[in-house]
Coordinates of N, CA, C and O in Angstrom, one line a residue:
X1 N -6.1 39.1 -11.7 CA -4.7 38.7 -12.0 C -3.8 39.8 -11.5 O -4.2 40.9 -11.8
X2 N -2.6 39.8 -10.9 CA -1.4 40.1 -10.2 C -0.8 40.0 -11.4 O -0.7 39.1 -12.1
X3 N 0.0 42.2 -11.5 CA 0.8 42.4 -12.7 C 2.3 41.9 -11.8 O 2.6 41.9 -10.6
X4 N 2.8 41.4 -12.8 CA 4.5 40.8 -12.7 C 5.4 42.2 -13.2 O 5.2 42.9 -14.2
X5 N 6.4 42.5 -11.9 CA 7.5 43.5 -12.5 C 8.5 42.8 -13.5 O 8.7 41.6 -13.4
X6 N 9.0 43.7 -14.5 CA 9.8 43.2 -15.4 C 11.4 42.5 -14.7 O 12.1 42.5 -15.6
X7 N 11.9 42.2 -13.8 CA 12.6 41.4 -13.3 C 12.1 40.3 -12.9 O 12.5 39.1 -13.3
X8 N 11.4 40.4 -12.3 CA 10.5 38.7 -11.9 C 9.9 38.2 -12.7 O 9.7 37.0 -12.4
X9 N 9.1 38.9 -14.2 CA 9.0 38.6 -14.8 C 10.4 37.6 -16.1 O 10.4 36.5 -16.7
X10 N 11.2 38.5 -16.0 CA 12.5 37.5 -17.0 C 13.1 37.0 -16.0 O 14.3 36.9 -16.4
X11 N 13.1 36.7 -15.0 CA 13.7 35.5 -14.2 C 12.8 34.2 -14.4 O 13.2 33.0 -14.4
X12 N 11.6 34.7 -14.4 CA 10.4 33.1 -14.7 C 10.5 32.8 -15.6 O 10.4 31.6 -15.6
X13 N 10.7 33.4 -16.9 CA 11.2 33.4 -18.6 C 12.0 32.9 -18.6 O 11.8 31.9 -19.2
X14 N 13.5 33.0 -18.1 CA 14.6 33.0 -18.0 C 15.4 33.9 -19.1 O 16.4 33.5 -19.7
X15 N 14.8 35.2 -19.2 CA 15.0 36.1 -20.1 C 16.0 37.2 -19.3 O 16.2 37.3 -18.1
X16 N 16.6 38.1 -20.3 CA 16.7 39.5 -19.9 C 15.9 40.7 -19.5 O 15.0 40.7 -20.4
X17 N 15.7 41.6 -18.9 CA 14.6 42.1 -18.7 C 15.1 43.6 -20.2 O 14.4 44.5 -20.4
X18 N 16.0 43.3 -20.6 CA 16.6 43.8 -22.2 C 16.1 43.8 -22.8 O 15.7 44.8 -23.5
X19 N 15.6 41.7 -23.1 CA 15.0 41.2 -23.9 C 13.2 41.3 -24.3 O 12.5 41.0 -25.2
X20 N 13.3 41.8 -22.9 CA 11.6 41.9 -22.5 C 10.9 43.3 -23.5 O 10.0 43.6 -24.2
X21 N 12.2 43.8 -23.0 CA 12.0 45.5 -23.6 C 11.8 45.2 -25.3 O 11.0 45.8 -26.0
X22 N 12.8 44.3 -25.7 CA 12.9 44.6 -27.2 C 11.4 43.6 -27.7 O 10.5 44.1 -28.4
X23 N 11.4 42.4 -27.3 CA 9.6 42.2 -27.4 C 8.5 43.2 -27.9 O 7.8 43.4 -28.9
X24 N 8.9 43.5 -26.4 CA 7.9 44.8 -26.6 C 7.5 46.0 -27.7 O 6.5 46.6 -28.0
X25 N 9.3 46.1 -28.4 CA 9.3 47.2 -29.4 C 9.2 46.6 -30.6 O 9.1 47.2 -31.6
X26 N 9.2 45.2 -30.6 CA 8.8 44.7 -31.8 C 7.3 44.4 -31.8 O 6.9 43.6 -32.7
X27 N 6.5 45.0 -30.8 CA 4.9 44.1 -30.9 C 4.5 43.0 -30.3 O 3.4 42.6 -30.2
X28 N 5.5 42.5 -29.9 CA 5.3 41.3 -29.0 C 4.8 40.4 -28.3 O 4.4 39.2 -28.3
X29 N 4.8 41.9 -27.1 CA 4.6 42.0 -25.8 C 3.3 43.6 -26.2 O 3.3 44.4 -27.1
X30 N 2.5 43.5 -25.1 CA 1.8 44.4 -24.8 C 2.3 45.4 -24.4 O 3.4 44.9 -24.1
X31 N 2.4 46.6 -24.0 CA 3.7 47.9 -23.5 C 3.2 47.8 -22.3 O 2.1 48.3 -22.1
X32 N 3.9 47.1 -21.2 CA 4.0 47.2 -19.7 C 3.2 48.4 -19.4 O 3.2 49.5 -20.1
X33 N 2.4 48.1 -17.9 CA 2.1 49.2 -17.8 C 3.1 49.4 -16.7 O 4.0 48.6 -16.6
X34 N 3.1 50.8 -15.4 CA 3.9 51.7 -15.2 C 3.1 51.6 -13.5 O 1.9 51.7 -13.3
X35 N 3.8 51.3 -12.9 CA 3.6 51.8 -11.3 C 4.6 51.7 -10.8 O 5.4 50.8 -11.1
X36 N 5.0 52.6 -9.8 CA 5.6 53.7 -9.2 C 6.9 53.7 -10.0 O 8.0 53.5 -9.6
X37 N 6.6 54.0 -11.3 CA 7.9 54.6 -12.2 C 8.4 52.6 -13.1 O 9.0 52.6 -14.2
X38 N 8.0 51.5 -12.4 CA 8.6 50.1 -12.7 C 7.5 49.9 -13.6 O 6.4 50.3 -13.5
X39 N 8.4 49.0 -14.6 CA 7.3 48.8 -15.7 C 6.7 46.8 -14.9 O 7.2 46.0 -14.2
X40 N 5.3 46.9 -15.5 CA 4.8 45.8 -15.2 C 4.0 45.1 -16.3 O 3.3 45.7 -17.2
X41 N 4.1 43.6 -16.2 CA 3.4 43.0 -17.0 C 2.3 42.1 -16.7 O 2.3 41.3 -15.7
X42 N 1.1 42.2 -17.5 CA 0.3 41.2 -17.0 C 1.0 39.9 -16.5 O 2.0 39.5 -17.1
X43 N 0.4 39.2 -15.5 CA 0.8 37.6 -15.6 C 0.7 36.7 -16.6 O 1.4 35.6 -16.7
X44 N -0.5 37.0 -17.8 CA -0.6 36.3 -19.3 C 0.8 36.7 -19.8 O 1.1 36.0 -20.7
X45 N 1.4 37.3 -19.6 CA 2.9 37.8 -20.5 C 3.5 36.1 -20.6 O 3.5 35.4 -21.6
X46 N 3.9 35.9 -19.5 CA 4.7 34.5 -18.9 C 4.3 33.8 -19.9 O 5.1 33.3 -20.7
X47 N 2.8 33.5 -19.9 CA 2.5 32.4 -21.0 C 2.5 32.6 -22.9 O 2.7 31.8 -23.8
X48 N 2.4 34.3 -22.8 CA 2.7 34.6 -24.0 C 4.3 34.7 -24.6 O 4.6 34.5 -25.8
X49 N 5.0 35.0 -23.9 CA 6.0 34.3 -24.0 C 6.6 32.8 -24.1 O 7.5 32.7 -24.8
X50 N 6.2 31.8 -23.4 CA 6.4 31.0 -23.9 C 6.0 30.1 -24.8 O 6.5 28.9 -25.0
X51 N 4.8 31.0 -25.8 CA 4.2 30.9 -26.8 C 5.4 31.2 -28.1 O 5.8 30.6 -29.1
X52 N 5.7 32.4 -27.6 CA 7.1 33.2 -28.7 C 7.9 32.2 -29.0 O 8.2 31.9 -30.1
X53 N 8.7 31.5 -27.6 CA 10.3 30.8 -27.4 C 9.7 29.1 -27.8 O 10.5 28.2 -27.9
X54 N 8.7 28.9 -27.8 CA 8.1 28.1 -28.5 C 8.1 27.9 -30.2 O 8.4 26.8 -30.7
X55 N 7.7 28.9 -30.9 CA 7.9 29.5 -32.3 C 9.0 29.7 -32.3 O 9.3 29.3 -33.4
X56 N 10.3 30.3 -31.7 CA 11.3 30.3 -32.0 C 11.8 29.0 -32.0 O 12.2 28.7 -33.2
X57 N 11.9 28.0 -31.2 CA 12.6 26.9 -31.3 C 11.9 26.2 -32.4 O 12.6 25.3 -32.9
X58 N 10.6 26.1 -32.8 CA 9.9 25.7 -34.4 C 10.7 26.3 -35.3 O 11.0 25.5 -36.1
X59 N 11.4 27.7 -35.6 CA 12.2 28.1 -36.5 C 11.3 29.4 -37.3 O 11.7 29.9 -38.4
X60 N 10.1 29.9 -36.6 CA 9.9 30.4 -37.2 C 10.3 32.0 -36.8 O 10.6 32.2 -35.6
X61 N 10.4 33.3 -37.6 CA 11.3 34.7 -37.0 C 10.1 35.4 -36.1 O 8.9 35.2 -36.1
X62 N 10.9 36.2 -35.5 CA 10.1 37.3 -35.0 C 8.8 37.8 -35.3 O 7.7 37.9 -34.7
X63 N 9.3 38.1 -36.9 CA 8.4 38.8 -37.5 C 7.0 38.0 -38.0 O 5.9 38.4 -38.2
X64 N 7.4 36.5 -38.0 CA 6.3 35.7 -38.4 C 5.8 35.7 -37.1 O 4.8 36.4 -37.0
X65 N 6.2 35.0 -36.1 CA 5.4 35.3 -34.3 C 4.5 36.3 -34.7 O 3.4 36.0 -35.1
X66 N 5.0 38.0 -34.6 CA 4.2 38.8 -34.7 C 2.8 39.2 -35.2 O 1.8 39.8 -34.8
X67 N 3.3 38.3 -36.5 CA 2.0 38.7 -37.3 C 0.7 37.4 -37.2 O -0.3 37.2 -37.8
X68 N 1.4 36.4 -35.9 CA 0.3 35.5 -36.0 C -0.1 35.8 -34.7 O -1.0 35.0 -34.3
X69 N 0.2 36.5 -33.8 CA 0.5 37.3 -32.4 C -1.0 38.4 -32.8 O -2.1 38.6 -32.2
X70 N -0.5 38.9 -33.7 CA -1.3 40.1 -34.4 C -3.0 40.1 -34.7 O -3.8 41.0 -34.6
X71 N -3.2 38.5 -35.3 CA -4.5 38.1 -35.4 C -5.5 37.6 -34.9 O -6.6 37.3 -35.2
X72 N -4.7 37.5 -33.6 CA -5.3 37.3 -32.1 C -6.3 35.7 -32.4 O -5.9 34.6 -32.8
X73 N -7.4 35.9 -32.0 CA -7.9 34.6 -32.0 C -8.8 34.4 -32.5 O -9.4 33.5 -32.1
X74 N -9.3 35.3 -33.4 CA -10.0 35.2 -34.4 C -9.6 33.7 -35.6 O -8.5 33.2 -35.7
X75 N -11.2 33.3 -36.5 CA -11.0 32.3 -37.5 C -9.2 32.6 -38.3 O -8.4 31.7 -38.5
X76 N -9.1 33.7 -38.6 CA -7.9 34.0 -39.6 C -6.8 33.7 -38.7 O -5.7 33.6 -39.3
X77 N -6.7 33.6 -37.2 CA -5.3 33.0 -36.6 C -5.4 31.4 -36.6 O -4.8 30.7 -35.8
X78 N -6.0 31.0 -37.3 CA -5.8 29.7 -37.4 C -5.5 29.1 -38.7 O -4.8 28.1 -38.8
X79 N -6.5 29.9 -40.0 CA -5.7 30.0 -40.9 C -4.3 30.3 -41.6 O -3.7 29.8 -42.6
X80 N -4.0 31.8 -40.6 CA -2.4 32.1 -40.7 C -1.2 31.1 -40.0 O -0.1 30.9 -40.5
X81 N -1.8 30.3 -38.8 CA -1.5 29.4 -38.5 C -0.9 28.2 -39.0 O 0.2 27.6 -39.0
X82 N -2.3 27.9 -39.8 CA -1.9 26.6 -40.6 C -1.2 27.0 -41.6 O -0.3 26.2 -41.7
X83 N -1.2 28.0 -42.5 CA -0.3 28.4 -43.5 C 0.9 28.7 -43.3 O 1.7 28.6 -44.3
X84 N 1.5 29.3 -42.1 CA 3.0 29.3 -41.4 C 3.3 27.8 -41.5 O 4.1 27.3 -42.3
X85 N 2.6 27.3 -40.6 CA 3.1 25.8 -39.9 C 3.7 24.7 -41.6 O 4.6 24.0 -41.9
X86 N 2.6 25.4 -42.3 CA 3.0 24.2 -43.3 C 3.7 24.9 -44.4 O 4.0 24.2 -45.3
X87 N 4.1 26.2 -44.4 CA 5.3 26.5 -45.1 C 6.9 26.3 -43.9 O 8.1 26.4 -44.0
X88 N 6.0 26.0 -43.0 CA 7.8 25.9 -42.1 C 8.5 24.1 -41.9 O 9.5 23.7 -41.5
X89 N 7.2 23.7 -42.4 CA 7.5 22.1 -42.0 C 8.3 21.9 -43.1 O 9.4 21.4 -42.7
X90 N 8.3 22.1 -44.5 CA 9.5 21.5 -45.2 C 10.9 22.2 -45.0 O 12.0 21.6 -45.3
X91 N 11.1 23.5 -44.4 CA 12.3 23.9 -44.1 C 12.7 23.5 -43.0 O 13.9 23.4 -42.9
X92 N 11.9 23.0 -41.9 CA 12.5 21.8 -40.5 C 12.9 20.7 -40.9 O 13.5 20.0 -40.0
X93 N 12.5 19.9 -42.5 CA 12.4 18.8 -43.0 C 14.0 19.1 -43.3 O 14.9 18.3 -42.9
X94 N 14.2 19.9 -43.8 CA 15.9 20.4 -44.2 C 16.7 20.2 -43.7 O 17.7 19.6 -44.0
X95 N 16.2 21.2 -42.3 CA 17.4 21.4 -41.2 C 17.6 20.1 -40.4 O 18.6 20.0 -39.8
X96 N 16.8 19.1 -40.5 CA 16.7 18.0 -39.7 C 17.4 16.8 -40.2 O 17.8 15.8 -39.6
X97 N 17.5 17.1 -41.6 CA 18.2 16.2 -42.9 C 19.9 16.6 -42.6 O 20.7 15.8 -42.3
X98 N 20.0 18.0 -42.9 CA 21.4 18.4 -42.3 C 21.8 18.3 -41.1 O 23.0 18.1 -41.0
X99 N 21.2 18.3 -40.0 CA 22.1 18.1 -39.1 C 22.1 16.7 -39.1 O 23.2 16.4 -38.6
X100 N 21.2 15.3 -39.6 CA 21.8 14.0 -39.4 C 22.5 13.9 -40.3 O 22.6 12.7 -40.6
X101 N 23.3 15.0 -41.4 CA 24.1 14.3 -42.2 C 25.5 14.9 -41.1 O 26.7 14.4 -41.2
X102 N 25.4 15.7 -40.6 CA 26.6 16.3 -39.6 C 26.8 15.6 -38.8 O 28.0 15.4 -38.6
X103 N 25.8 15.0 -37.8 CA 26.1 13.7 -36.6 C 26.7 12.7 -37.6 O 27.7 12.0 -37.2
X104 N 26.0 12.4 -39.0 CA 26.9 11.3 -39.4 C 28.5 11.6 -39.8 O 29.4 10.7 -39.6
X105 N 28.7 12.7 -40.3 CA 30.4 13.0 -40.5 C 31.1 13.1 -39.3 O 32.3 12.9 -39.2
X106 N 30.0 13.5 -37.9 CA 31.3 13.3 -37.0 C 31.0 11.8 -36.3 O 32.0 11.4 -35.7
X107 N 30.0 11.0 -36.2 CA 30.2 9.6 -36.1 C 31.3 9.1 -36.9 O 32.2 8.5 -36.3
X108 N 31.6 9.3 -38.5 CA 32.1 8.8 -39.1 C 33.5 9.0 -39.0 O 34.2 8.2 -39.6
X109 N 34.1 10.2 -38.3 CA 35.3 10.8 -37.9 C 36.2 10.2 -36.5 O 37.4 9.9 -36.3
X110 N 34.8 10.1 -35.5 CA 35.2 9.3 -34.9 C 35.5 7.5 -35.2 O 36.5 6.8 -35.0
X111 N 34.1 7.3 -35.8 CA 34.4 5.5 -36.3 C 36.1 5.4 -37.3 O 36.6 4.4 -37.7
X112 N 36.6 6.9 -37.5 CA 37.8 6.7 -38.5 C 38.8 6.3 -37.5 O 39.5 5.3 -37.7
X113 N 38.7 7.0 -36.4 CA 39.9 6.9 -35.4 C 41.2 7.3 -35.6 O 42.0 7.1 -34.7
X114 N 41.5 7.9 -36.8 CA 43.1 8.6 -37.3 C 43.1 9.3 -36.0 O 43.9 9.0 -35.1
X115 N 42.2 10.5 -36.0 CA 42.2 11.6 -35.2 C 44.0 11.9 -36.0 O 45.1 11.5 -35.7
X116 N 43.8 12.6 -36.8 CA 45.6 12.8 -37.7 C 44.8 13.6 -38.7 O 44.4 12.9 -39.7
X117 N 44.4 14.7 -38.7 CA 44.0 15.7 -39.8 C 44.8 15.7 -41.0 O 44.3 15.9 -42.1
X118 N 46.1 15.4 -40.8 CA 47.2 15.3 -42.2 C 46.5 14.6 -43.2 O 46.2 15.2 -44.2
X119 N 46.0 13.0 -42.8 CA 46.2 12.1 -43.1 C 44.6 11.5 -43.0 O 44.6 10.2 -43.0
X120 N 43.3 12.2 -42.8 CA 42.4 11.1 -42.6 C 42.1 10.7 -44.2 O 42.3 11.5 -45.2
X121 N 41.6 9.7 -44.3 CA 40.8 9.0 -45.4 C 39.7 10.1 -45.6 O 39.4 10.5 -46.8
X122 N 38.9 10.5 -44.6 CA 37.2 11.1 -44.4 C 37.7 12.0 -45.0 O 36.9 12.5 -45.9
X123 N 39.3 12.7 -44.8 CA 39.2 14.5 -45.6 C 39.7 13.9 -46.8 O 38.8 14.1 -47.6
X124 N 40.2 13.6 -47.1 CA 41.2 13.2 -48.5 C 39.6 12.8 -49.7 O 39.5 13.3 -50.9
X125 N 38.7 11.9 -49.0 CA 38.2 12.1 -50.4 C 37.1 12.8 -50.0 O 36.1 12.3 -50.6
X126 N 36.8 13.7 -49.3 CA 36.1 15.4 -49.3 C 35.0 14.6 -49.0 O 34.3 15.5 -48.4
X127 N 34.2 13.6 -49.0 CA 33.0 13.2 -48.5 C 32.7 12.3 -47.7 O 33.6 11.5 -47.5
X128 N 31.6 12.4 -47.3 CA 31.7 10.6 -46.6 C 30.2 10.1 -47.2 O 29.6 10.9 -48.0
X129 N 29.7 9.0 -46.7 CA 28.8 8.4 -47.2 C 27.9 8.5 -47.5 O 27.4 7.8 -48.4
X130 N 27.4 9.5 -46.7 CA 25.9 10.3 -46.8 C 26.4 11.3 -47.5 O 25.4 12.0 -47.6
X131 N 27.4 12.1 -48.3 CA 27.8 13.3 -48.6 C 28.0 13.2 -50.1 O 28.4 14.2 -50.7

């Protein structure tokens, strides 16, 4: 396998090579190694990364990545696994509740058609239907 420089590397990411660095100081990332002074990354980085921005967009932090990052692939990363995943599914159950009550206040903003902030019905009685 062919080490990736950390620019070509966050252009395939579509990262900062900033961002790469701070990975790295959080545990992340493996600490690049070093030829002729350029830091470099394995080519598994690419995919370990989009293992990370994967868990990020699930909702879960850094710090939880890390520590399931941490347990590598051993029985217990699958147990840590399952026990993240299903303490994170009812807080996505949340977020996913609130934002369709937000598409419905601004569906329902638009369905008002005032567009006249003085004067909508939707603000006057502070809720709408779902609210």
């Amino acid at each position: 396998m062919r080490d990736i420089g950390i620019g070509e590397l966050a252009r395939s990411v579509g990262m900062r090579p900033s961002a790469l660095r701070y990975y790295e100081d959080l545990g992340l990332l493996s600490p690049a190694g070093r030829v002729g002074g350029r830091r470099v990354y394995p080519a598994s980085a690419e995919r370990r990364i989009a293992l990370i921005k994967m868990a990020q967009r699930a909702g879960f932090t850094l710090s939880e990545i890390r520590d399931l990052l941490d347990s590598g692939a051993d029985r217990g990363a699958t147990r840590q696994w399952r026990a993240l995943a299903e303490r994170k599914l009812p807080e996505l159950d949340r977020f996913i509740e609130e934002a369709q009550a937000l598409r419905n206040a601004v569906a329902d903003c638009l369905a008002c058609g005032c567009m006249n902030f003085e004067n909508c019905r939707l603000l006057t009685t502070g809720t709408t239907e779902d609210g």
